[in-house]
Tab-separated table of C-alpha atoms in Angstrom:
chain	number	residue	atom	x	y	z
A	142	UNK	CA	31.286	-120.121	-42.954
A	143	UNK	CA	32.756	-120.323	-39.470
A	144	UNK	CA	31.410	-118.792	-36.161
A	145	UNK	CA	33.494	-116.206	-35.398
A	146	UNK	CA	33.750	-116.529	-31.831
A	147	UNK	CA	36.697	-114.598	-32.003
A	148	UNK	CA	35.726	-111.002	-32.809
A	149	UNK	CA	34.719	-110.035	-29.445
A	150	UNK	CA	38.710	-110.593	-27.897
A	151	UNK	CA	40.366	-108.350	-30.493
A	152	UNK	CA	41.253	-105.017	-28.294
A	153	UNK	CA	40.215	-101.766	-29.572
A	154	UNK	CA	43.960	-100.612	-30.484
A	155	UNK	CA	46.202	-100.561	-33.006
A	156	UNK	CA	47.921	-103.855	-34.278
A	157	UNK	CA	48.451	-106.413	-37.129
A	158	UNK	CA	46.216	-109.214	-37.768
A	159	UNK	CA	46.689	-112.803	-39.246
A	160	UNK	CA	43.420	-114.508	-41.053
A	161	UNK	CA	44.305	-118.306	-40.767
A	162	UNK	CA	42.654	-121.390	-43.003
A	163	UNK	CA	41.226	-124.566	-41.383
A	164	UNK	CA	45.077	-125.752	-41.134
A	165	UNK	CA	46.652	-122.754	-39.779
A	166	UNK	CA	47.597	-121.146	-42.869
A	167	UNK	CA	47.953	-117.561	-43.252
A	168	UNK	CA	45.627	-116.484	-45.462
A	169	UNK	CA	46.391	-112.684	-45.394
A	170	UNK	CA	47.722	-110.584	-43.056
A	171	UNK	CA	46.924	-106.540	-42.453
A	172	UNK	CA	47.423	-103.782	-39.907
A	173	UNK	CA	44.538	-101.420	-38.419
A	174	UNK	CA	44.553	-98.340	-35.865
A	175	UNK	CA	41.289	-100.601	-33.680
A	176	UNK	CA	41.761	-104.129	-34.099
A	177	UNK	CA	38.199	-105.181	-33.536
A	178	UNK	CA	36.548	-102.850	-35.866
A	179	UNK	CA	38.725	-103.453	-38.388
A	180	UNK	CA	38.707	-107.084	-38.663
A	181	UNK	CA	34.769	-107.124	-37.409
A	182	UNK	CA	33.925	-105.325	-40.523
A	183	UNK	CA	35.043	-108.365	-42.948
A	184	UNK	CA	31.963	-109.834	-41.334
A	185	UNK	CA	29.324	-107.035	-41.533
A	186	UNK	CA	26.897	-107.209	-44.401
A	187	UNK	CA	27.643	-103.332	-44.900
A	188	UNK	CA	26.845	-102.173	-48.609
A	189	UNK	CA	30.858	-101.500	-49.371
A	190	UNK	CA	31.271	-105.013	-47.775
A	191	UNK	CA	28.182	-105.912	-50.920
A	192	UNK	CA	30.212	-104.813	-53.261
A	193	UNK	CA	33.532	-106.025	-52.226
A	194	UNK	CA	32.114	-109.020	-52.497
A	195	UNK	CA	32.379	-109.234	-55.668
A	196	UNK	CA	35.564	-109.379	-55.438
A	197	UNK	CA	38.239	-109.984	-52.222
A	198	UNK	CA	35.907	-110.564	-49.756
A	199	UNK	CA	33.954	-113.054	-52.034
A	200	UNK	CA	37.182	-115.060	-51.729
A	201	UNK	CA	38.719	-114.672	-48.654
A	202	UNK	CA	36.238	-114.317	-45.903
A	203	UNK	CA	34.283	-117.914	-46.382
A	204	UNK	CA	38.454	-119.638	-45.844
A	205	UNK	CA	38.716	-117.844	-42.808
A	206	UNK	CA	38.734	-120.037	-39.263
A	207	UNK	CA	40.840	-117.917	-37.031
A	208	UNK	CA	42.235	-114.866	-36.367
A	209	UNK	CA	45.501	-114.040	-34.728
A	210	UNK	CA	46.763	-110.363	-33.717
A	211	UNK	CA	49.788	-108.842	-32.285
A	212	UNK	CA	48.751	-105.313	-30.627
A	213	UNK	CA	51.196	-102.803	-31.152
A	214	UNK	CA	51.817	-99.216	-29.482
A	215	UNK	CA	51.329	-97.233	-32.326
A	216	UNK	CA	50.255	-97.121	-36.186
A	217	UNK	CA	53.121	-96.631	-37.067
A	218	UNK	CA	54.701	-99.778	-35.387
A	219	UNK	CA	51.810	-101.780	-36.600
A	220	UNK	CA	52.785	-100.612	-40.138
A	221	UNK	CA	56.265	-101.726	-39.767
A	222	UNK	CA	55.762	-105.194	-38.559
A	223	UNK	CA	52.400	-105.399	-41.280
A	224	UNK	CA	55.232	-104.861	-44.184
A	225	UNK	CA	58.127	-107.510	-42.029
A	226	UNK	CA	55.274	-110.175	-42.094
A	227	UNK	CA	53.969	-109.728	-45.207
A	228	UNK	CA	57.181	-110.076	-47.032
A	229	UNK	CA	58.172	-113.513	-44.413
A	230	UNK	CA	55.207	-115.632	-45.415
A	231	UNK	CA	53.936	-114.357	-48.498
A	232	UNK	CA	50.249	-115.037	-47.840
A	233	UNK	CA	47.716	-115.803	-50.705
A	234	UNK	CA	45.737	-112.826	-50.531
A	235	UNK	CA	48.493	-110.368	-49.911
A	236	UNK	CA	50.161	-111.546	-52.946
A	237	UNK	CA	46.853	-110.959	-54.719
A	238	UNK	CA	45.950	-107.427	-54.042
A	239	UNK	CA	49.543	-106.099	-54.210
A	240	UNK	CA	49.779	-102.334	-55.909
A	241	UNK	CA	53.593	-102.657	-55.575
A	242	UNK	CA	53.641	-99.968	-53.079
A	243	UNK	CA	55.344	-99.482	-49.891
A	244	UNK	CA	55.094	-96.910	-47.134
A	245	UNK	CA	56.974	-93.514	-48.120
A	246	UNK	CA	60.976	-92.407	-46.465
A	247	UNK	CA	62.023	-88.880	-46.850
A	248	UNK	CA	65.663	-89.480	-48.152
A	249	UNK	CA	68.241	-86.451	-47.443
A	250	UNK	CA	70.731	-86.830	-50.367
A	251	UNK	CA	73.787	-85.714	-47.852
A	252	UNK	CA	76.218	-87.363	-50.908
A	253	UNK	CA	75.183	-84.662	-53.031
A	254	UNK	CA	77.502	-81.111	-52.755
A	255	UNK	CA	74.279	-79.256	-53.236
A	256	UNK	CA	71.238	-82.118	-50.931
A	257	UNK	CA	68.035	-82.540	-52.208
A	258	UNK	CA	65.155	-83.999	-50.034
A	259	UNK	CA	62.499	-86.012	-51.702
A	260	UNK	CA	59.853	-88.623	-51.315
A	261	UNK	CA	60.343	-92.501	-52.050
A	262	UNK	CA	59.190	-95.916	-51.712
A	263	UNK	CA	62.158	-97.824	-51.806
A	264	UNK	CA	65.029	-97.475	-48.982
A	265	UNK	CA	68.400	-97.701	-50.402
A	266	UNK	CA	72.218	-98.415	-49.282
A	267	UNK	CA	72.863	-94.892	-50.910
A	268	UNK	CA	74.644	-92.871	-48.489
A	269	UNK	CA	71.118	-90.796	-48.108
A	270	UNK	CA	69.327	-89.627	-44.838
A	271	UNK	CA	66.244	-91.741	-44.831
A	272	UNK	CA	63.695	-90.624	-42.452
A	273	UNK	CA	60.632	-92.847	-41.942
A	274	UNK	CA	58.401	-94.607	-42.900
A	275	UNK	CA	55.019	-92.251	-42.313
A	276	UNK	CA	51.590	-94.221	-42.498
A	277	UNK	CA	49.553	-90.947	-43.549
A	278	UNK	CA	51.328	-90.073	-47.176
A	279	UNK	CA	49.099	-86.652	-47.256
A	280	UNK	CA	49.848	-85.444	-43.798
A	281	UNK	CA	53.402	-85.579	-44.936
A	282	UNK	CA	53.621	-84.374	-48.212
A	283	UNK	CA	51.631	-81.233	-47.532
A	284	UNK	CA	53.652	-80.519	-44.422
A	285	UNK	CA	56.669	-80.833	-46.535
A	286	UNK	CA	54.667	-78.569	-49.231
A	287	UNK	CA	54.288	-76.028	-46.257
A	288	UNK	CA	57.777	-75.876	-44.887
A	289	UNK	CA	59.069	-75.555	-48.175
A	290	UNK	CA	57.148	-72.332	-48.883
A	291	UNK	CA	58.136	-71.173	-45.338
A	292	UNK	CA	61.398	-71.202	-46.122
A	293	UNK	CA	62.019	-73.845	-43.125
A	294	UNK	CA	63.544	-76.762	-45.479
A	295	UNK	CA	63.929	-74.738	-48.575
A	296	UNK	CA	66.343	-77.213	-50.469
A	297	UNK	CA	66.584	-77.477	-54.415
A	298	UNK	CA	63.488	-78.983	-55.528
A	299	UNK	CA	65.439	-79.670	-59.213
A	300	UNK	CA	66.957	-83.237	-60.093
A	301	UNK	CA	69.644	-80.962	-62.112
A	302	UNK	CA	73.329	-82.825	-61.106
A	303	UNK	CA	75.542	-80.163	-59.178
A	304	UNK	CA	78.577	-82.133	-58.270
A	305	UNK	CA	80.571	-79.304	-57.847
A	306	UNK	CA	80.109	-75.234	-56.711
A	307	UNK	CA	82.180	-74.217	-59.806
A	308	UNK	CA	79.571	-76.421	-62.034
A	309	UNK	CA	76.677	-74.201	-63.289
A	310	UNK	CA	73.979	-75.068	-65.422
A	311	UNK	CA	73.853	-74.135	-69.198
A	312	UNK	CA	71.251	-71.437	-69.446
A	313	UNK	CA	68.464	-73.948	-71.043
A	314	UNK	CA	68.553	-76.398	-68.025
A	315	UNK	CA	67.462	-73.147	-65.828
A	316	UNK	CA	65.731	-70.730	-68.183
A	317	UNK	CA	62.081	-72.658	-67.594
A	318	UNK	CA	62.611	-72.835	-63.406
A	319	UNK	CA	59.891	-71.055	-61.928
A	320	UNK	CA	61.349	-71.395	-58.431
A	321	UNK	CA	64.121	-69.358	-60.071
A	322	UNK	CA	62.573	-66.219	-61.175
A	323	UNK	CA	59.809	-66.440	-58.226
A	324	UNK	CA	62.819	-67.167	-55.728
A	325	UNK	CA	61.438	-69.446	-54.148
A	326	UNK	CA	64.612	-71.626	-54.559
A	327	UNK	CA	68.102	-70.873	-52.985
A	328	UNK	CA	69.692	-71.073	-56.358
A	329	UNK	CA	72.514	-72.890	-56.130
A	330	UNK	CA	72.150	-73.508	-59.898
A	331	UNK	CA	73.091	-69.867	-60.309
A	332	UNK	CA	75.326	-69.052	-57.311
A	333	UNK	CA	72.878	-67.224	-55.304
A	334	UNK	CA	74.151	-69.517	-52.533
A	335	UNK	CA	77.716	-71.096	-51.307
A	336	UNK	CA	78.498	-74.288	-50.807
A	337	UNK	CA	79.001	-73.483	-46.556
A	338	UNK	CA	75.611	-71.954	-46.348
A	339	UNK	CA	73.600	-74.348	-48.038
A	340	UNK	CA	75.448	-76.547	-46.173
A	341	UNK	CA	74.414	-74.715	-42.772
A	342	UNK	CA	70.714	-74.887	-44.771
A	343	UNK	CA	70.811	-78.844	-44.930
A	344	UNK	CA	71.917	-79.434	-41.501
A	345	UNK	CA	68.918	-77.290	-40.440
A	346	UNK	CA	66.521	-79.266	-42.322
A	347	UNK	CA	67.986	-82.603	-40.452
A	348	UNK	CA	67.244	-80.664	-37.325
A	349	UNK	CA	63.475	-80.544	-38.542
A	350	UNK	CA	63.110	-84.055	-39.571
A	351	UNK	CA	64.687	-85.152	-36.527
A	352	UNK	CA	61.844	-83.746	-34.527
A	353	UNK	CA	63.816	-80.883	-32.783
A	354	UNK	CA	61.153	-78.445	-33.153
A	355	UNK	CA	59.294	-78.534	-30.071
A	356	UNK	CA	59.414	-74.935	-30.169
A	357	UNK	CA	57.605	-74.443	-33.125
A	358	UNK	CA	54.992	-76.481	-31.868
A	359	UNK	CA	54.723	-73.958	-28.922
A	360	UNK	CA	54.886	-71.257	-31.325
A	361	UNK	CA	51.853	-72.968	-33.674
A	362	UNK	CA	49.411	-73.350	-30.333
A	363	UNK	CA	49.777	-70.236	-30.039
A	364	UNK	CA	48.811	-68.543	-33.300
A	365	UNK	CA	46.025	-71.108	-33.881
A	366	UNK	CA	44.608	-70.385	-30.101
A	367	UNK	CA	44.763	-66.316	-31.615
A	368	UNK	CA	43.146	-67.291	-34.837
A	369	UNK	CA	40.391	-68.706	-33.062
A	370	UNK	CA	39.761	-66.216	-30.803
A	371	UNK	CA	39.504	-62.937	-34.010
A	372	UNK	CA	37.371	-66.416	-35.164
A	373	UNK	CA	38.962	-67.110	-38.496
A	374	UNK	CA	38.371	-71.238	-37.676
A	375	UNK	CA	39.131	-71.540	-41.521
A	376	UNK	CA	42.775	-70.409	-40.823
A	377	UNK	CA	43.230	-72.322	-37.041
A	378	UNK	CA	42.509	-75.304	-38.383
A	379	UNK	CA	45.444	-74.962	-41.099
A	380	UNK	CA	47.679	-74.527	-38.228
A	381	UNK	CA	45.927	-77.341	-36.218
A	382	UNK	CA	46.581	-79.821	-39.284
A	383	UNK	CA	50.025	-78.867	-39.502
A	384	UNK	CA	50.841	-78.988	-35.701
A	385	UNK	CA	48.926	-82.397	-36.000
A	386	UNK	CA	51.281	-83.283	-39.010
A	387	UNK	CA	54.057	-82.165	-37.563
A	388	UNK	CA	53.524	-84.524	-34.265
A	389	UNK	CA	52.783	-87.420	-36.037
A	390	UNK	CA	56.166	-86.982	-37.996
A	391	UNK	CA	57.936	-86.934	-34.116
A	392	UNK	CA	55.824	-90.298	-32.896
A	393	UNK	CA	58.542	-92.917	-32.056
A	394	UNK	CA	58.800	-96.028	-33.502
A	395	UNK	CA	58.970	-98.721	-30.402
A	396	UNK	CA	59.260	-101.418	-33.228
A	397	UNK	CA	62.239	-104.096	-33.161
A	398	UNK	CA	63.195	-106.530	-35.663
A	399	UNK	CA	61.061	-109.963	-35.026
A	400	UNK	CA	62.287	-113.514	-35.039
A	401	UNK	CA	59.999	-116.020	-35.927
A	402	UNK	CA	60.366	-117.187	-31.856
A	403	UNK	CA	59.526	-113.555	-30.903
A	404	UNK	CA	56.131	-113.450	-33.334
A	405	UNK	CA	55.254	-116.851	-31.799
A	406	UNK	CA	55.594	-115.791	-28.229
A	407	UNK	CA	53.417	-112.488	-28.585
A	408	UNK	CA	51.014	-114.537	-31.050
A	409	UNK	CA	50.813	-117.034	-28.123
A	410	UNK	CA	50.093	-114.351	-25.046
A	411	UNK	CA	47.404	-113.068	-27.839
A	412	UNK	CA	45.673	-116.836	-27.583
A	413	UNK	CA	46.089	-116.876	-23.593
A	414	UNK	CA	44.217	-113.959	-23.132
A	415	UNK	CA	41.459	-114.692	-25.248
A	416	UNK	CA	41.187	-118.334	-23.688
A	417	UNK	CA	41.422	-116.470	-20.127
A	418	UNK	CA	38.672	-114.278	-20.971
A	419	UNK	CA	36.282	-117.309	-22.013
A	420	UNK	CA	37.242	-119.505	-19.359
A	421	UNK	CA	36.734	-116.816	-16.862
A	422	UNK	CA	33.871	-115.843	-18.433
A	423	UNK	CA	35.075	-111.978	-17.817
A	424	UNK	CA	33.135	-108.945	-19.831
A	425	UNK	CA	36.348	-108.165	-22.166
A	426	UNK	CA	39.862	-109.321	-22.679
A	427	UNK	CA	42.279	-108.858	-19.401
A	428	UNK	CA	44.901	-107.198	-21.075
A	429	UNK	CA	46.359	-105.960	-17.657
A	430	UNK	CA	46.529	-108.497	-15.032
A	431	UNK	CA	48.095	-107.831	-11.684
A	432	UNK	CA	49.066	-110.737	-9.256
A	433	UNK	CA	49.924	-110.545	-5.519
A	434	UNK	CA	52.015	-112.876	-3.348
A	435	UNK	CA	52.946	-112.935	0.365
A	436	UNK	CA	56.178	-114.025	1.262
A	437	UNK	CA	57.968	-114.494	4.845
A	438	UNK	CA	59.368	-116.276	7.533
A	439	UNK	CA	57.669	-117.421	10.464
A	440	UNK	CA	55.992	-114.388	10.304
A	441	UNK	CA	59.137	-112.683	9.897
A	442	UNK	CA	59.857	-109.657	7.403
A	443	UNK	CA	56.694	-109.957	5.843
A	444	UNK	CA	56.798	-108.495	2.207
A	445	UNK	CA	54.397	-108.807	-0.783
A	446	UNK	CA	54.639	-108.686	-4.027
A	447	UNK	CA	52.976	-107.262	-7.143
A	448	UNK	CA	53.418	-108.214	-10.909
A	449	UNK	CA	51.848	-106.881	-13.985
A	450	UNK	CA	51.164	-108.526	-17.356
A	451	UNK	CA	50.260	-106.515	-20.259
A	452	UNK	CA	48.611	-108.338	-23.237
A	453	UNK	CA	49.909	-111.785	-21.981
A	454	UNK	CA	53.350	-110.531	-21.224
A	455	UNK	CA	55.234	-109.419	-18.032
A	456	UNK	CA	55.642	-105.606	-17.639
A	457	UNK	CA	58.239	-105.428	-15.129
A	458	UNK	CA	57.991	-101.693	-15.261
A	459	UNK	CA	54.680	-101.774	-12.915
A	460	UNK	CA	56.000	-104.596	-10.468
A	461	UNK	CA	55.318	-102.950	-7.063
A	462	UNK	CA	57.266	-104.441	-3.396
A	463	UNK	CA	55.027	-103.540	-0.359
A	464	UNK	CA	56.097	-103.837	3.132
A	465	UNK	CA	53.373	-105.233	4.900
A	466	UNK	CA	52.653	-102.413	7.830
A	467	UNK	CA	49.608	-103.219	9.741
A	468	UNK	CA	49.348	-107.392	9.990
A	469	UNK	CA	51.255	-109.117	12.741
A	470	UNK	CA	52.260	-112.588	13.629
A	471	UNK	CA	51.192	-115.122	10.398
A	472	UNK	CA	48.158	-114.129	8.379
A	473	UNK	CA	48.488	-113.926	4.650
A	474	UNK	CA	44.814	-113.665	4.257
A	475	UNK	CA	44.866	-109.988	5.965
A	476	UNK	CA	48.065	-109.304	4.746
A	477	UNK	CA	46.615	-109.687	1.000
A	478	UNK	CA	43.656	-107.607	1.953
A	479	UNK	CA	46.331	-104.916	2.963
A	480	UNK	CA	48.447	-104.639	0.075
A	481	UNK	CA	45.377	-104.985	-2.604
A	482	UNK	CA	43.764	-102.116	-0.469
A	483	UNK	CA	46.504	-100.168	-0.778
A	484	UNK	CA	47.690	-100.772	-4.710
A	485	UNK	CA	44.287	-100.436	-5.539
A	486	UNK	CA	43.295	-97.045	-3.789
A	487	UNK	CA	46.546	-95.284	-5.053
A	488	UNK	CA	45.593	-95.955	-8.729
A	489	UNK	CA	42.166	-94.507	-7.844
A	490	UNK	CA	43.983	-91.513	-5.935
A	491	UNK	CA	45.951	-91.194	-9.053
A	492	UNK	CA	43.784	-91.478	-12.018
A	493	UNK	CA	45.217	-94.801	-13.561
A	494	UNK	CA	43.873	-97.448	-15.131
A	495	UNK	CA	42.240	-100.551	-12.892
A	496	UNK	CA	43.844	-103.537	-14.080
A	497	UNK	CA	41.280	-105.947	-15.806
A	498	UNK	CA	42.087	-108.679	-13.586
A	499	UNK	CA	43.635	-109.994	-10.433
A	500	UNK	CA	44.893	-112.639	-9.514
A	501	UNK	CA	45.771	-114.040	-6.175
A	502	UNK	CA	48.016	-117.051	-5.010
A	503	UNK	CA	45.555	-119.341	-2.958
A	504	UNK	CA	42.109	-120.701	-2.704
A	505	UNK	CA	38.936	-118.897	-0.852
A	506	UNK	CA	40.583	-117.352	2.011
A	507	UNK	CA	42.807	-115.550	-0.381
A	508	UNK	CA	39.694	-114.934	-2.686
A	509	UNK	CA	37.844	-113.377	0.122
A	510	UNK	CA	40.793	-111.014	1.217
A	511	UNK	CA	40.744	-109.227	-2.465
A	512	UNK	CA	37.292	-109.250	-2.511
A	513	UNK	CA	36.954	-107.238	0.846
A	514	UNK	CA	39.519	-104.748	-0.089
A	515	UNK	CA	37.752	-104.000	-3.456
A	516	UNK	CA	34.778	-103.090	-1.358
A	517	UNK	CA	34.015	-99.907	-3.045
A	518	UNK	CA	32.194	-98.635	-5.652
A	519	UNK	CA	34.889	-98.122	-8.019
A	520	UNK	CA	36.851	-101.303	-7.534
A	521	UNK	CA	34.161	-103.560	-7.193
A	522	UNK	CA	33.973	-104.103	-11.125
A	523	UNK	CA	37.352	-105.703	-11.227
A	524	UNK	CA	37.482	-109.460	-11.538
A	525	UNK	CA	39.007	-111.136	-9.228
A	526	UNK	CA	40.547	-114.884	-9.219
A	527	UNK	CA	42.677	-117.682	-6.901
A	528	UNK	CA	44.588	-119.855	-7.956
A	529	UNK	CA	45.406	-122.953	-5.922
A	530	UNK	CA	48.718	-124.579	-6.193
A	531	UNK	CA	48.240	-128.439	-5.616
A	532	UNK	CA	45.434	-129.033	-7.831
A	533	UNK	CA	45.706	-125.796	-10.255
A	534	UNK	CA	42.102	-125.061	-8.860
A	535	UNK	CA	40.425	-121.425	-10.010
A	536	UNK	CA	38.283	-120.113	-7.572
A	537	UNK	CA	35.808	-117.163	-8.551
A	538	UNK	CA	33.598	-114.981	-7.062
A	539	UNK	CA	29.791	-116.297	-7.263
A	540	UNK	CA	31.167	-120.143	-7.932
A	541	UNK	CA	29.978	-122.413	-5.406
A	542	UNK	CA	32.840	-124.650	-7.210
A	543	UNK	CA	36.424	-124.740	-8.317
A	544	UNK	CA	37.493	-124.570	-11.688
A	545	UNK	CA	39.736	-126.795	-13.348
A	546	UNK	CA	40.767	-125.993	-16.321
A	547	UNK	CA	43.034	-128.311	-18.963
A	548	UNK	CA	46.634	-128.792	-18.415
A	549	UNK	CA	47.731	-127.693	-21.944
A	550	UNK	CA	44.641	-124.690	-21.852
A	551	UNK	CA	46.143	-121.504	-22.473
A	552	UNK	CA	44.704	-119.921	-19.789
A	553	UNK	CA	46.053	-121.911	-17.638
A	554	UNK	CA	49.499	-121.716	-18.613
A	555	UNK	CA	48.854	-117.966	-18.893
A	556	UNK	CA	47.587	-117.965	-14.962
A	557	UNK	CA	50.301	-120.508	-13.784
A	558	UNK	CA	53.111	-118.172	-15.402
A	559	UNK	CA	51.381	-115.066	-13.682
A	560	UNK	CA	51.220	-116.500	-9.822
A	561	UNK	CA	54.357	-118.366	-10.329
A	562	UNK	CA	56.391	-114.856	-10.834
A	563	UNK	CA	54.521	-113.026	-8.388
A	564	UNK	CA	55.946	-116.017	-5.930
A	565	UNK	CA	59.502	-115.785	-7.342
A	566	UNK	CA	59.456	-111.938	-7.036
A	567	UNK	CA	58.116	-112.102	-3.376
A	568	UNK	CA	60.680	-114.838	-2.652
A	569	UNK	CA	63.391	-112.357	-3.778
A	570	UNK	CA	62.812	-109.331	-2.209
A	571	UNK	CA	62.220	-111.081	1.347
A	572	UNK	CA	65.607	-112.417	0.929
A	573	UNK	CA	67.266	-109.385	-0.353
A	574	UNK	CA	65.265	-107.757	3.184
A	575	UNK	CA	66.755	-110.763	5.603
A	576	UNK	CA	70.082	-110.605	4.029
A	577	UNK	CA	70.044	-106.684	4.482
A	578	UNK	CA	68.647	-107.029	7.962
A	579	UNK	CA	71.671	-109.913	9.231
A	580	UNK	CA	74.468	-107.324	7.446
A	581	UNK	CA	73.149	-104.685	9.962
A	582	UNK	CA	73.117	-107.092	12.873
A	583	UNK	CA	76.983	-107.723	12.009
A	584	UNK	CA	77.837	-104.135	11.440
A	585	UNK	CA	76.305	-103.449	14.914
A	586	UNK	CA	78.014	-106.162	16.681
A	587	UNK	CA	81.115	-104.992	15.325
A	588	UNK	CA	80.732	-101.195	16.202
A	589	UNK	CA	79.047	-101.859	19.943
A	590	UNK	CA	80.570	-105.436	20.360
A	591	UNK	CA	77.135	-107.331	21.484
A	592	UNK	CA	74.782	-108.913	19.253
A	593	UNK	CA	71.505	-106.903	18.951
């Protein structure tokens, strides 16, 4: 059996993984809410792991040489791409231990006069509201059980075909309904209810499934908080299920339909990182890195730059422009001490996560300007590296000597792609600043007639 160097880079968070043969082959592919513990318990001689031996894991595990994974934000994302992947390649194993199942929909039958709302598998081109797909079957169903007794999506439970309000049933298709005589049905079967208000009914149940009910939410806190005061825990924690049920029913779904180019890319920045974190020989994977260039002219306009990759990727929603304030005349060293100094301290003033890298554009001088302004107890944990444009050196903290690393190494190509956008974003906004500052030169020529 391999080594499997590569349990300690999965991330504790929810994603899909992708067991590869010796030749790259996907040997079975599955999705977990923590990454690492998932796939590190294939390895641990556990006694469930004992006896699945005996059967998958007897197979599977000794074919196993790599593992990819493509972190996700949320189960239920990861659940969505597990079932797009699985049905692409068809892996071995998948094929295997298939039960035929799929994750469950809550279809709204909106064709029917009289709608019905009801669990299934399979999503159709049937004119129905599908709503879905939920990861935790139980927390659904019995939330569904609830509201149903409550009245809040009371909708015909029966399969009996109503295509019309002037349509009853013969008395033996209704005679044996117990949600008849116990009313817990609106009857439709018997005219208790018109087509308008069940209508009104229905759209009130879309309302629910849509997740408008952050108001009932409010409403839940605060009977369970009262429960738990008079101390009936038995009773708050009914209410904390179904609040919890409830809010995992209204989690988005960030998930987009995936080319094979797209899988390849994220499966890729997956690789980089956990090449970067061996060849930097850092404590975990740097899923967050955050990169700083200088940019000016001449001294001129100075302006820095900050990017932000998240799991190998850019996040261009935490780029960051600095003016640089307190440097004059040319020095990028100080200026780089000044505008790590101040990203840094305002995440710590904040409460935000520390990124688990940065990376600056240069060699030792550059290196010893982050260094100084992480010179405090909570920022000196970060790692910090330089990387050196001619000769694609890494310089580290500690290293008496550059690191070169392969031209083709991930990490590499991860670290080039990092500095090389913090330079084009520096480059950028320093022009967008010189080009603003020469339009208000001309505007004030114009108004006072004299060049500034």
């Amino acid at each position: 059996m391999a080594t499997f160097s590569f349990l300690p880079h999965l991330p504790h968070s929810p994603g899909v993984y992708l067991m590869r043969d010796n030749k790259g082959n996907i040997l079975y592919i599955g999705k977990a809410k923590d990454l690492k513990k998932r796939v590190a318990s294939y390895f641990l001689d556990t006694q469930q792991n004992k006896w699945e031996r005996g059967g998958k894991l007897l197979a599977l595990v000794p074919l196993i040489r790599h593992v990819d994974y493509v972190a996700t934000a949320s189960e239920r994302e990861a659940l969505v791409l597990e079932q797009k992947l699985i049905r692409r390649y068809l892996p071995m194993f998948n094929s295997m231990w298939r039960d035929d199942k799929s994750y469950p929909y809550l279809a709204l039958t909106v064709k029917e006069d009289f709608p019905r709302l009801i669990f299934t598998r399979k999503k159709k081109n049937d004119g129905a509201l599908y709503y879905g797909p939920y990861p935790s079957v139980k927390s659904v169903r019995d939330l569904m059980k609830w509201a149903w007794r409550k009245k809040i999506v009371p909708l015909r439970p029966c399969d009996i075909d109503m295509k019309r309000e002037d349509r009853l049933p013969t008395y033996k298709e209704v005679r044996s309904c117990l949600h008849l005589h116990t009313r817990a049905c609106p009857a439709p079967c018997v005219g208790r209810i018109s087509l308008k208000d069940y209508k009104k009914m229905v759209d009130r149940v879309k309302w629910f499934l849509e997740g408008r009910h952050d108001k009932m939410i409010a409403q839940w806190e605060k009977v369970m908080k009262r429960l738990s005061r008079r101390q009936e825990f038995e009773e708050a924690a009914k209410v904390r299920d179904r609040i919890d049920a409830l809010k995992h029913m209204q989690e988005p779904v960030t998930f987009r339909e995936m080319t094979e180019p797209m899988l390849e890319t994220r499966l890729q920045a997956s690789r980089a990182v956990q090449d970067l974190m061996k060849a930097l020989h850092l404590p975990h994977p740097p899923e967050r890195i955050e990169a700083f260039d200088i940019s000016h002219v001449q001294g001129l306009e100075k302006v820095a730059s900050l990017v932000s990759f998240y799991r190998g990727r850019p996040d261009k929603s935490q780029y960051r422009k600095f003016i640089i304030r307190t440097v004059g005349g040319i020095d990028d060293v100080k200026s780089m001490e000044e505008v790590i100094r101040r990203r840094t301290q305002r995440l710590l003033k904040e409460g935000k996560p520390l990124p688990d890298l940065i990376l600056v554009d240069g060699g030792r001088g550059q290196l010893s300007a982050a260094l100084k302004a992480l010179d405090l107890k909570d920022l000196k944990k970060i790692p910090v590296a330089a990387l050196a444009k001619e000769e694609e050196e890494i310089f580290l903290p500690d290293h008496s000597h550059s690191i070169q690393l392969p031209p083709d190494s991930p990490a590499l190509l991860l670290l080039r792609h990092v500095r090389d956008e913090a330079h084009r974003f520096a480059v950028t906004f320093h022009r967008k600043r010189r080009s603003k500052l020469a339009f208000m030169k001309v505007i004030e020529k114009n108004i006072t007639g004299r060049t500034p």
